[in-house]
Amino acid sequence: MPWGEEAFEKARRENKPIFLSVGYSTCHWCHVMAHESFENEEIAALMNREFVNIKVDREERPDVDRVYMTFVQATTGGGGWPMSVWLTPDLKPFVGGTYFPPEDRYGQPAFRTVLERIATAWKENHDKIVEQGGKIVEALRESQSATTAEGKIDAAILDAAYRQLERSYDPKEGGFGNAPKFPRPVAFNFLTRFYARDPNGESGKHALEMALFTLRKMAAGGMHDHIGGGFHRYSVDRYWHVPHFEKMLYDQAQLAIAYLDAFQITRDRQYESVARDILDYVARDMASKGGGFFSAEDADSPVVAAAADRGHLETKEGAFYVWTEKEIDAALGNAAEIFAFQYGVQPHGNAPEGSDPQDEFRAKNILIERHTIVETAQHFKKTGEEVTNSLAQSRAKLFSIRAKRPRPHLDDKIIAAWNGLMISAYARAAQILDEPRYLEIATRAGKFLRTNLYEEKSKLLYRNYRGGRSDIEGFADDYAFVIQGLLDLYEASFDVEWLKFAVELQETQDRFFFDEKNGGYFSTSGKDESVFLRMKDDNDGAEPAASSVAALNLLRLAQFRDDKQIAERARKTTDTFAATLSHFPSAMPQMLVALDYSLSKPRQIVIAGRKDAPETKTLLREVNTHFLPKTVLCLADGAEGQKYLGEQNEAVRAMSPIDGKPAAYVCENFTCKAPVTDPRELAALLKL
């Protein structure tokens, strides 16, 4: 579906260049540039006189964003949002950048100056610009169509990725690299699975400790919302203290899974607590009545005092979340001293030097756990329980007070891909924490997607919903992330309809996105000819690449369906990225998770018994206490689920309870050890 058809036609008719602005609703600098420049009457008049202007939401059209961001990065050496690109009427880019200030500053020209120069250049050098735009597009196409370089894919790549991450690891504060520090859940996924390959080896132990220490430091930091739950986007400093206050759904989903993995490995309740904190925040503040999940909460929110003093609404980053010492004292009374000690509250604010260049947090406190419960208890000569209770009561009071403040803007788009990630998080939590409420939330979201973002007749998934389904068809990541969510939902619920839906979506994803010639998944279907590049993401960043998630989905489906053809497609997908994995393996940690899975003997656990039988639940609880990242879990229920699994898998067809008791079958390639009915015997088998 073309993304600006009327505007394209107008640009061709009037022979004007197109100004394309790409941003998203919770982007701080997008709002700043819109206010400073787009809302300025003189600049708006200049824009309307000289250009045809198009604004695109990158979350609705990641394909448009991806293509022109590639151009901006190639020509400027950097990228970001808002993205500003000037195009010929036939959509060839010729100038690009990101944020432009309203006047010359920091070596950057004013936006007005840029507009005037480009308008003049278009009139004086029109033919040259059109020719240049054509050459740029051809160069970008060539870079994307280059054949896949050969590279050796084996376990050595996993070791190389571990060493790369180790070199960039911050042993004092956790995380990888310097400030700003982003949570990168795909790195945790890789490190915990690298540990699981050899739990007793030095590298494995250190990989796990890097992940666990980083998760602890993040949870203690200001990036974690200690009052309302969930995590902000990233930390501007190396201490995880001062965040960019935006909250993204995809971060909540992936971080919840990282903390759940940590809990499953260690059985340490602090990781469980953080996972619940994230999931409860999303259920409270980011879930629609229909069951889908909203996209994000803005970093900025209205400043109450400013509105009262100046008579107009002023917004500031973090205004909803920060506290003065006076506010804490007034709210908590005698409990304020303990709270201030625990969370680092200072009279003049607590933002570290250099982390507040705009001076937004002067005299403000961003809550950060400066001390452990034990340290605070010792300092005040109290028991740990007394301190824990005091802090819980204080947080509840502050939550109630904060709830009366003007909230940050909520981006209420419901995006298929991010909902898939969130379904995974709730489904995994339902398993690991044995929490039925989380399964209900995951199930409602799955039903929402199927009802509102899926078309039964065409078998197509759609990208997003906001008061109704958009007409934007899903991209490769929508399919990959939703399929992953459905597989996790099947393993948590054993409702075989979710597995059938996953198989159906996988067939559609393969039909529209898989590169039969070279392997891997294009980000787009190629239906929209106005998007002139079909690209394959080769980086697992804030969100994993579609091919990385799809590769693991295929491997899991191959196990559920005992299908070698699907497994071969997974192998072809990982092989596609051999060059990237050989030269810079830590760029694709999620692809390495799939590679690790493919290099290991595939294992299946089948519980034979009725889903609601107490003995079945006992066996499942035992399975779910173990970290088993390279295992699929099935239920042979003697009913529809077993019948479906048995269509292509004779072994599952024959599995049944033993002497009337639910039994567990632990298998490799569906060659199974003797079934057991005792959870202790099952635990022994799972440790082999």
XYZ file of C-alpha atoms in Angstrom:
688
model
C 0.000 0.000 0.000
C 1.705 3.298 -1.093
C 2.361 5.578 1.862
C 1.779 9.022 0.339
C 0.131 8.548 -3.043
C -1.623 11.937 -3.234
C 1.526 13.762 -2.151
C 3.640 11.915 -4.733
C 1.184 12.901 -7.446
C 1.229 16.531 -6.341
C 5.053 16.606 -6.315
C 5.160 15.216 -9.877
C 2.444 17.581 -11.092
C 4.080 20.686 -9.594
C 7.667 19.433 -10.059
C 8.500 20.072 -6.406
C 10.858 18.112 -4.180
C 9.337 16.185 -1.276
C 10.272 16.873 2.328
C 9.842 13.690 4.357
C 9.854 13.808 8.154
C 9.946 10.454 9.915
C 9.363 10.272 13.664
C 7.148 8.646 16.243
C 4.643 9.899 18.765
C 6.793 9.615 21.903
C 10.018 10.951 20.304
C 11.250 13.926 22.368
C 13.259 15.655 19.607
C 10.440 15.064 17.112
C 8.184 17.142 19.368
C 10.908 19.760 19.794
C 11.481 20.178 16.042
C 7.739 20.215 15.346
C 7.235 22.998 17.908
C 10.316 25.010 16.939
C 10.014 24.772 13.167
C 6.924 23.084 11.731
C 4.587 25.199 13.894
C 6.429 28.430 13.015
C 4.190 30.275 10.540
C 7.030 31.658 8.400
C 8.830 28.318 8.176
C 5.555 26.503 7.480
C 4.822 28.952 4.637
C 8.296 28.341 3.182
C 7.823 24.577 3.432
C 4.412 24.697 1.749
C 5.626 27.017 -1.001
C 8.746 25.094 -1.974
C 8.055 21.462 -1.029
C 5.420 18.791 -0.799
C 5.547 17.714 2.846
C 4.941 14.218 4.182
C 5.085 13.073 7.785
C 5.447 9.332 8.480
C 5.226 7.413 11.762
C 8.190 5.033 11.767
C 6.306 2.570 13.969
C 3.488 2.293 11.431
C 5.818 2.235 8.431
C 9.160 0.771 9.516
C 9.823 -0.061 5.856
C 9.847 3.617 4.841
C 11.947 4.495 7.885
C 14.439 1.696 7.219
C 15.042 2.622 3.568
C 15.617 6.320 4.111
C 17.530 5.792 7.361
C 19.942 3.631 5.358
C 20.440 6.605 3.031
C 20.914 9.082 5.900
C 23.418 6.833 7.670
C 25.341 6.193 4.446
C 25.590 9.898 3.581
C 25.999 11.501 7.026
C 27.584 8.758 9.118
C 24.786 8.886 11.680
C 21.040 8.630 12.102
C 18.173 9.162 14.482
C 14.781 10.757 14.820
C 13.288 13.000 13.694
C 14.681 11.971 10.338
C 14.560 14.691 7.688
C 14.967 13.632 4.040
C 14.457 15.505 0.778
C 13.320 13.425 -2.194
C 12.788 13.920 -5.887
C 9.139 13.565 -7.008
C 9.887 9.930 -7.877
C 11.075 9.333 -4.274
C 14.837 9.281 -4.826
C 16.618 10.797 -1.769
C 19.230 13.496 -2.358
C 19.708 15.242 1.037
C 19.154 13.864 4.532
C 19.711 14.574 8.195
C 18.045 14.304 11.563
C 17.111 17.173 13.887
C 17.742 20.696 12.597
C 17.599 23.584 15.126
C 15.508 26.725 14.528
C 18.671 28.833 14.268
C 22.355 28.117 13.645
C 23.878 26.390 16.681
C 26.495 23.778 17.600
C 27.824 23.884 14.046
C 24.421 22.925 12.643
C 22.634 25.171 10.151
C 19.147 26.417 10.986
C 16.254 24.463 9.473
C 15.118 27.580 7.576
C 18.597 27.933 6.042
C 18.595 24.293 4.956
C 15.144 24.673 3.367
C 16.183 27.797 1.450
C 19.416 26.244 0.173
C 17.679 23.068 -1.005
C 14.861 25.049 -2.675
C 17.430 27.153 -4.550
C 19.509 24.116 -5.531
C 16.377 22.353 -6.865
C 15.550 25.307 -9.124
C 19.109 25.887 -10.329
C 20.406 22.295 -10.562
C 17.220 20.291 -11.005
C 18.516 17.808 -13.587
C 21.744 17.187 -11.682
C 19.854 16.500 -8.452
C 17.507 14.046 -10.186
C 20.496 12.266 -11.719
C 22.272 12.194 -8.350
C 19.162 10.760 -6.671
C 18.994 7.994 -9.256
C 22.653 7.083 -8.701
C 22.160 6.986 -4.922
C 19.226 4.593 -5.258
C 21.186 2.313 -7.605
C 24.126 2.265 -5.168
C 21.809 1.382 -2.282
C 20.167 -1.353 -4.351
C 23.553 -2.807 -5.264
C 24.624 -2.871 -1.613
C 21.481 -4.808 -0.698
C 21.521 -7.241 -3.610
C 25.143 -8.327 -3.175
C 25.360 -12.091 -2.850
C 25.903 -13.469 0.623
C 29.597 -13.789 1.482
C 30.805 -17.183 2.549
C 31.602 -17.755 6.182
C 31.947 -20.719 8.453
C 29.022 -21.220 10.809
C 29.972 -23.301 13.814
C 30.263 -23.178 17.600
C 33.455 -21.072 17.385
C 31.255 -18.102 16.445
C 29.504 -18.387 19.816
C 32.850 -18.152 21.616
C 33.861 -15.157 19.484
C 30.607 -13.350 20.327
C 31.117 -14.023 24.036
C 34.646 -12.558 23.860
C 33.388 -9.461 22.035
C 30.756 -8.829 24.681
C 33.284 -9.486 27.439
C 35.621 -6.841 25.997
C 32.900 -4.185 26.044
C 31.537 -5.188 29.472
C 31.582 -2.630 32.301
C 32.556 -4.690 35.396
C 31.834 -1.805 37.798
C 28.375 -0.749 36.633
C 27.236 -3.548 34.352
C 26.163 -3.179 30.763
C 28.191 -3.077 27.587
C 30.004 -0.043 26.235
C 29.937 3.510 27.545
C 27.134 6.006 28.074
C 24.454 6.234 26.891
C 23.642 2.710 28.066
C 20.795 0.865 26.441
C 19.279 -2.311 27.809
C 19.939 -4.873 25.081
C 17.840 -7.901 25.981
C 19.089 -9.882 22.975
C 22.558 -9.846 24.594
C 21.095 -11.340 27.792
C 19.352 -14.008 25.706
C 22.670 -14.998 24.182
C 24.663 -14.909 27.435
C 22.234 -17.085 29.398
C 22.186 -19.661 26.597
C 25.962 -19.514 26.252
C 26.063 -20.315 29.966
C 23.648 -23.219 29.471
C 26.024 -24.800 26.917
C 28.625 -25.349 29.650
C 27.335 -24.292 33.097
C 30.519 -25.413 34.846
C 33.020 -23.811 32.459
C 34.722 -20.524 33.313
C 33.391 -18.781 30.196
C 29.870 -20.005 30.855
C 29.948 -18.861 34.472
C 31.314 -15.445 33.517
C 28.740 -15.036 30.723
C 25.979 -15.638 33.259
C 27.499 -13.273 35.809
C 27.777 -10.473 33.199
C 24.067 -10.873 32.479
C 22.990 -11.164 36.124
C 25.124 -8.267 37.359
C 23.825 -6.000 34.569
C 20.231 -6.965 35.356
C 20.788 -6.195 39.047
C 22.385 -2.808 38.311
C 19.584 -1.896 35.906
C 16.928 -2.887 38.433
C 18.571 -0.742 41.122
C 19.036 2.221 38.795
C 16.917 5.211 37.870
C 16.056 3.631 34.527
C 13.783 1.342 36.564
C 10.584 3.054 37.711
C 10.659 2.129 41.412
C 7.230 3.629 42.075
C 5.104 2.477 39.138
C 7.058 -0.376 37.608
C 8.576 -0.951 34.199
C 11.730 0.428 32.589
C 12.538 3.652 30.792
C 14.212 3.592 27.394
C 17.910 4.034 28.233
C 20.354 5.659 30.659
C 22.211 8.808 29.622
C 25.039 7.955 32.057
C 27.047 4.810 32.786
C 25.396 4.348 36.212
C 21.892 3.545 34.919
C 20.821 6.630 36.893
C 19.367 9.357 34.646
C 17.121 7.829 32.000
C 15.482 9.028 28.857
C 12.053 8.653 30.452
C 10.161 7.177 27.492
C 8.721 3.702 28.123
C 8.508 1.344 25.143
C 6.397 -1.807 25.045
C 9.123 -3.828 23.315
C 11.546 -3.039 26.154
C 9.062 -4.166 28.800
C 8.417 -7.445 26.968
C 12.028 -8.379 26.371
C 13.283 -7.282 29.791
C 10.522 -9.227 31.547
C 11.769 -12.353 29.751
C 15.390 -11.583 30.677
C 14.475 -11.315 34.376
C 12.351 -14.468 34.149
C 15.309 -16.355 32.658
C 17.523 -15.041 35.454
C 15.012 -16.236 38.060
C 14.648 -19.638 36.422
C 18.425 -20.128 36.426
C 19.162 -18.802 39.934
C 15.830 -19.129 41.810
C 16.729 -15.717 43.274
C 13.498 -13.901 44.134
C 14.879 -10.444 43.276
C 14.658 -11.332 39.571
C 11.113 -12.660 39.972
C 10.146 -9.423 41.721
C 11.404 -7.259 38.843
C 9.687 -9.450 36.232
C 6.361 -9.152 38.085
C 6.907 -5.416 38.472
C 7.223 -5.029 34.671
C 4.283 -7.287 33.856
C 1.989 -5.666 36.413
C 2.886 -2.191 35.101
C 2.022 -3.198 31.521
C -1.248 -4.838 32.604
C -2.220 -1.687 34.516
C -1.047 1.131 32.233
C -0.415 -0.250 28.743
C -3.213 -2.757 28.161
C -6.349 -1.915 26.190
C -9.788 -3.021 27.312
C -9.891 -5.371 24.345
C -6.694 -7.167 25.379
C -4.080 -5.649 23.065
C -1.096 -3.678 24.374
C -0.339 -0.028 23.661
C 3.005 1.021 22.194
C 4.631 3.539 24.497
C 4.462 6.285 27.091
C 6.143 9.598 26.336
C 9.195 10.912 28.175
C 7.655 14.373 28.588
C 4.669 15.371 30.679
C 3.051 18.664 31.728
C 4.619 20.642 34.555
C 1.813 21.546 36.978
C 3.553 24.558 38.533
C 4.427 26.025 35.133
C 0.823 25.834 33.977
C -0.342 27.610 37.128
C 2.347 30.317 36.954
C 2.319 31.051 33.238
C -1.206 30.143 32.314
C -0.127 27.694 29.592
C 0.883 24.072 29.381
C 4.613 23.404 29.540
C 6.064 19.932 29.302
C 9.362 18.642 30.597
C 11.145 15.345 30.355
C 10.596 13.167 33.421
C 8.240 15.643 35.127
C 5.870 12.814 36.051
C 8.626 10.729 37.657
C 11.010 13.029 39.600
C 10.760 14.284 43.197
C 12.126 17.085 45.341
C 13.276 16.243 48.853
C 10.488 18.477 50.215
C 7.849 16.460 48.342
C 9.251 13.223 49.777
C 9.339 14.634 53.325
C 5.801 15.994 53.096
C 4.442 12.722 51.726
C 6.217 10.275 54.005
C 6.730 12.043 57.322
C 8.756 9.898 59.733
C 9.333 7.243 57.046
C 11.047 9.765 54.741
C 14.498 9.273 56.276
C 14.587 5.537 55.565
C 13.207 6.078 52.049
C 15.712 8.852 51.274
C 18.633 6.720 52.459
C 17.517 3.727 50.398
C 16.754 5.685 47.206
C 19.471 8.335 47.284
C 17.253 11.380 47.806
C 19.318 14.602 48.186
C 18.299 18.191 49.138
C 19.725 19.616 45.895
C 18.821 16.690 43.638
C 20.804 13.583 42.830
C 21.541 13.629 39.083
C 25.250 12.786 38.608
C 27.521 15.489 37.219
C 27.426 15.661 33.433
C 24.164 13.742 33.114
C 21.861 16.793 33.061
C 23.222 19.192 30.390
C 19.825 20.893 29.955
C 19.629 21.506 33.733
C 16.176 19.888 33.788
C 16.704 17.996 37.035
C 18.111 20.726 39.277
C 16.896 20.016 42.862
C 15.071 16.936 41.539
C 15.651 13.329 42.524
C 15.521 10.341 40.205
C 15.018 7.407 42.535
C 17.870 4.913 42.537
C 18.588 2.156 45.050
C 21.752 3.422 46.732
C 21.731 0.681 49.356
C 20.539 -2.848 49.844
C 17.788 -3.678 52.331
C 20.447 -5.188 54.610
C 22.558 -2.007 54.536
C 19.547 0.206 55.216
C 18.412 -2.052 58.074
C 21.875 -1.928 59.646
C 22.079 1.850 59.267
C 18.764 2.396 61.081
C 19.187 -0.551 63.479
C 16.015 -2.219 62.226
C 15.190 -5.655 60.900
C 15.124 -6.328 57.172
C 11.406 -7.014 57.394
C 10.735 -3.665 59.074
C 12.653 -1.812 56.377
C 10.975 -3.784 53.576
C 7.523 -2.992 54.948
C 8.355 0.674 55.473
C 9.635 1.065 51.914
C 6.611 -0.743 50.453
C 4.240 1.585 52.319
C 6.247 4.640 51.208
C 6.207 3.553 47.561
C 2.426 3.029 47.766
C 1.950 6.565 49.154
C 4.140 8.101 46.464
C 2.354 6.076 43.779
C -0.965 7.513 44.969
C 0.426 11.072 44.950
C 2.079 10.623 41.557
C -1.172 9.303 40.074
C -2.660 12.798 40.553
C 0.027 14.380 38.360
C -0.606 14.903 34.623
C 0.463 11.661 32.935
C 2.857 11.401 30.002
C 1.193 11.034 26.608
C 0.202 7.436 25.831
C 0.818 6.179 22.304
C -2.231 3.970 21.991
C -1.278 2.262 18.734
C -1.454 -1.514 19.098
C 1.406 -2.893 16.985
C 1.318 -6.572 16.018
C 5.071 -7.208 16.421
C 5.343 -5.667 19.886
C 2.196 -7.437 21.026
C 3.804 -10.697 19.934
C 6.770 -9.934 22.183
C 4.464 -9.102 25.085
C 2.454 -12.299 24.626
C 5.750 -14.199 24.922
C 6.542 -12.420 28.177
C 3.177 -13.168 29.807
C 3.127 -16.755 28.532
C 6.642 -17.413 29.854
C 5.721 -15.776 33.171
C 2.634 -17.974 33.443
C 4.876 -21.037 33.087
C 7.850 -20.028 35.200
C 5.912 -18.295 37.995
C 2.914 -20.673 37.850
C 0.685 -17.609 37.594
C -2.733 -18.181 35.914
C -3.450 -14.437 35.754
C -0.565 -13.927 33.354
C -1.834 -16.723 31.112
C -5.231 -15.025 30.992
C -3.581 -11.762 29.897
C -1.527 -13.524 27.203
C -4.595 -15.393 25.950
C -6.689 -12.211 25.717
C -3.928 -10.536 23.719
C -3.686 -13.533 21.395
C -7.436 -13.389 20.808
C -7.235 -9.631 20.193
C -4.585 -10.114 17.511
C -6.484 -12.910 15.828
C -9.761 -10.959 15.834
C -8.468 -7.482 14.968
C -5.156 -7.799 13.133
C -5.603 -10.993 11.135
C -7.687 -11.636 8.047
C -8.798 -15.248 7.815
C -9.593 -15.176 4.103
C -6.214 -13.863 2.905
C -4.213 -15.333 5.836
C -2.642 -11.881 6.233
C -1.500 -10.210 9.434
C -1.846 -6.429 9.669
C 0.610 -4.029 11.289
C -1.396 -1.994 13.769
C -4.720 -1.066 15.303
C -5.973 2.232 16.699
C -9.725 2.457 17.012
C -9.798 0.082 14.065
C -7.389 -1.939 11.950
C -5.029 0.024 9.703
C -4.689 -0.961 6.054
C -0.935 -1.503 6.477
C -0.096 -5.153 5.965
C 2.278 -6.743 8.435
C 6.034 -6.751 7.945
C 8.422 -9.647 8.531
C 8.946 -8.690 12.175
C 5.181 -8.663 12.790
C 4.969 -12.258 11.622
C 8.144 -13.393 13.389
C 7.339 -11.845 16.779
C 3.688 -12.933 16.729
C 4.637 -16.501 15.753
C 7.118 -16.586 18.646
C 4.371 -15.348 20.988
C 1.969 -18.032 19.758
C 4.526 -20.808 20.257
C 5.143 -19.587 23.797
C 1.393 -19.340 24.363
C 0.921 -22.933 23.227
C 3.625 -24.160 25.633
C 1.958 -22.255 28.489
C -1.659 -23.232 27.725
C -1.450 -26.362 25.512
C -4.331 -24.950 23.511
C -3.381 -26.426 20.134
C -5.252 -23.666 18.270
C -2.327 -21.330 19.025
C 0.120 -23.807 17.484
C -2.093 -24.167 14.403
C -2.258 -20.362 14.099
C 1.551 -20.155 14.361
C 1.949 -22.723 11.552
C -0.515 -20.760 9.399
C 1.332 -17.470 9.946
C 4.682 -19.127 9.267
C 3.417 -20.296 5.889
C 2.340 -16.723 5.065
C 5.652 -15.273 6.251
C 7.566 -17.760 4.117
C 5.408 -16.997 1.085
C 5.821 -13.220 1.206
C 9.181 -12.585 2.885
C 11.545 -15.561 2.543
C 14.372 -15.178 0.029
C 14.308 -18.539 -1.745
C 17.534 -17.774 -3.596
C 19.822 -16.561 -0.806
C 17.900 -17.401 2.378
C 16.757 -15.143 5.189
C 13.737 -12.882 5.410
C 13.250 -9.554 3.687
C 11.748 -6.931 5.985
C 9.049 -6.138 3.418
C 6.889 -8.146 1.051
C 7.806 -6.001 -1.976
C 4.155 -5.254 -2.748
C 4.587 -1.491 -2.234
C 6.723 -0.378 -5.178
C 7.169 3.095 -3.682
C 9.553 1.508 -1.148
C 12.430 0.964 -3.545
C 14.608 -1.361 -1.418
C 13.860 -4.808 -0.012
C 16.237 -5.149 2.891
C 17.192 -7.832 5.377
C 18.009 -6.584 8.846
C 21.401 -7.846 9.969
C 21.472 -6.357 13.444
C 19.720 -7.391 16.642
C 19.250 -4.039 18.330
C 16.529 -2.689 20.608
C 14.313 -5.119 18.723
C 15.721 -8.335 17.287
C 15.957 -8.756 13.514
C 13.028 -10.573 11.926
C 15.329 -13.264 10.497
C 16.850 -13.953 13.933
C 13.479 -14.585 15.547
C 12.193 -16.454 12.489
C 15.196 -18.812 12.515
C 14.415 -19.918 16.073
C 10.686 -20.124 15.317
C 11.436 -22.457 12.423
C 13.629 -24.679 14.581
C 10.912 -24.938 17.219
C 8.214 -25.609 14.625
C 10.416 -28.288 13.065
C 10.433 -30.007 16.449
C 6.703 -29.656 17.066
C 5.927 -30.909 13.567
C 8.913 -33.264 13.099
C 9.508 -31.483 9.787
C 13.006 -31.553 8.256
C 12.033 -29.112 5.516
C 11.273 -26.410 8.074
C 14.587 -27.129 9.835
C 16.396 -26.717 6.513
C 14.789 -23.287 6.043
C 16.102 -22.323 9.477
C 19.618 -23.450 8.509
C 19.427 -21.475 5.274
C 18.366 -18.411 7.281
C 21.324 -18.559 9.666
C 23.712 -19.242 6.767
C 22.490 -16.054 5.066
C 24.171 -13.992 7.774
C 27.447 -15.922 7.752
C 29.477 -12.838 6.822
C 28.054 -10.723 9.654
C 28.378 -13.556 12.171
C 31.962 -14.283 11.109
C 33.177 -10.676 11.289
C 31.071 -9.195 14.095
C 29.040 -11.948 15.776
C 27.853 -9.832 18.721
C 25.874 -7.708 16.225
C 23.334 -10.547 16.064
C 23.021 -12.154 19.517
C 19.495 -13.392 18.799
C 20.637 -15.108 15.615
C 23.317 -16.795 17.726
C 20.549 -18.099 20.012
C 19.048 -19.794 16.939
C 22.477 -21.037 15.863
C 23.120 -22.500 19.317
C 19.744 -24.262 19.145
C 20.580 -25.711 15.718
C 24.007 -26.976 16.839
C 22.533 -28.853 19.804
C 20.637 -32.111 19.889
C 16.972 -31.087 19.738
C 15.083 -32.174 22.813
C 11.365 -32.637 23.368
C 9.458 -33.080 26.609
C 6.007 -34.560 26.196
C 3.640 -34.811 29.134
C 0.987 -37.470 28.516
C -2.122 -36.769 30.554
C -5.187 -34.581 30.879
C -4.352 -30.883 31.043
C -6.381 -30.296 34.205
C -5.175 -33.374 36.102
C -3.256 -32.467 39.316
C -0.495 -34.991 38.480
C -0.061 -33.423 35.025
C 0.303 -29.990 36.622
C 2.875 -31.346 39.079
C 5.016 -32.706 36.238
C 4.708 -29.421 34.344
C 5.723 -27.424 37.427
C 8.863 -29.548 37.650
C 9.701 -28.891 33.991
C 9.146 -25.161 34.421
C 11.586 -24.856 37.320
C 14.442 -25.760 34.927
C 16.085 -23.433 32.395
C 15.702 -25.458 29.175
C 16.190 -23.055 26.267
C 16.692 -25.761 23.617
C 13.611 -27.827 24.410
C 10.034 -27.872 23.156
C 7.250 -28.808 25.538
C 4.126 -30.644 24.313
C 1.037 -32.157 25.863
C -0.273 -35.526 24.697
C -3.771 -35.019 26.050
C -5.501 -37.920 24.309
C -7.665 -35.331 22.531
C -7.457 -32.710 19.771
C -3.982 -31.484 20.751
C -2.359 -34.902 20.586
C -4.217 -35.700 17.368
C -2.786 -32.582 15.687
C 0.774 -33.203 16.924
C 0.504 -36.831 15.882
C -0.428 -36.027 12.280
C 3.245 -35.805 11.365
C 4.772 -37.376 14.435
C 4.211 -41.034 15.078
C 6.092 -40.964 18.398
C 3.698 -38.427 19.942
C 0.719 -40.313 18.584
C 1.714 -43.352 20.660
C 2.421 -41.580 23.969
C 0.015 -42.229 26.825
C -0.190 -42.194 30.648
C 1.469 -45.068 32.543
C -0.783 -47.194 34.746
C -3.378 -44.445 34.595
C -0.925 -41.781 35.820
C 0.245 -38.803 33.720
C 3.760 -39.502 32.435
C 6.686 -37.427 31.166
C 8.614 -38.483 28.066
C 12.050 -36.865 27.636
C 13.250 -37.320 24.074
C 15.980 -36.357 21.608
C 14.684 -36.264 18.038
C 11.652 -38.080 19.450
C 13.770 -41.003 20.534
C 12.636 -41.144 24.131
C 13.930 -42.379 27.443
C 11.594 -44.544 29.515
C 8.628 -42.421 30.686
C 8.443 -41.366 34.321
C 5.524 -40.424 36.548
C 7.464 -39.150 39.570
C 8.561 -35.466 39.420
C 11.841 -36.349 41.192
C 12.684 -38.862 38.474
C 11.775 -36.234 35.863
C 14.102 -33.711 37.549
C 16.947 -36.247 37.336
C 16.302 -36.795 33.598
C 16.233 -33.052 32.892
C 19.660 -32.571 34.491
C 21.314 -35.158 32.240
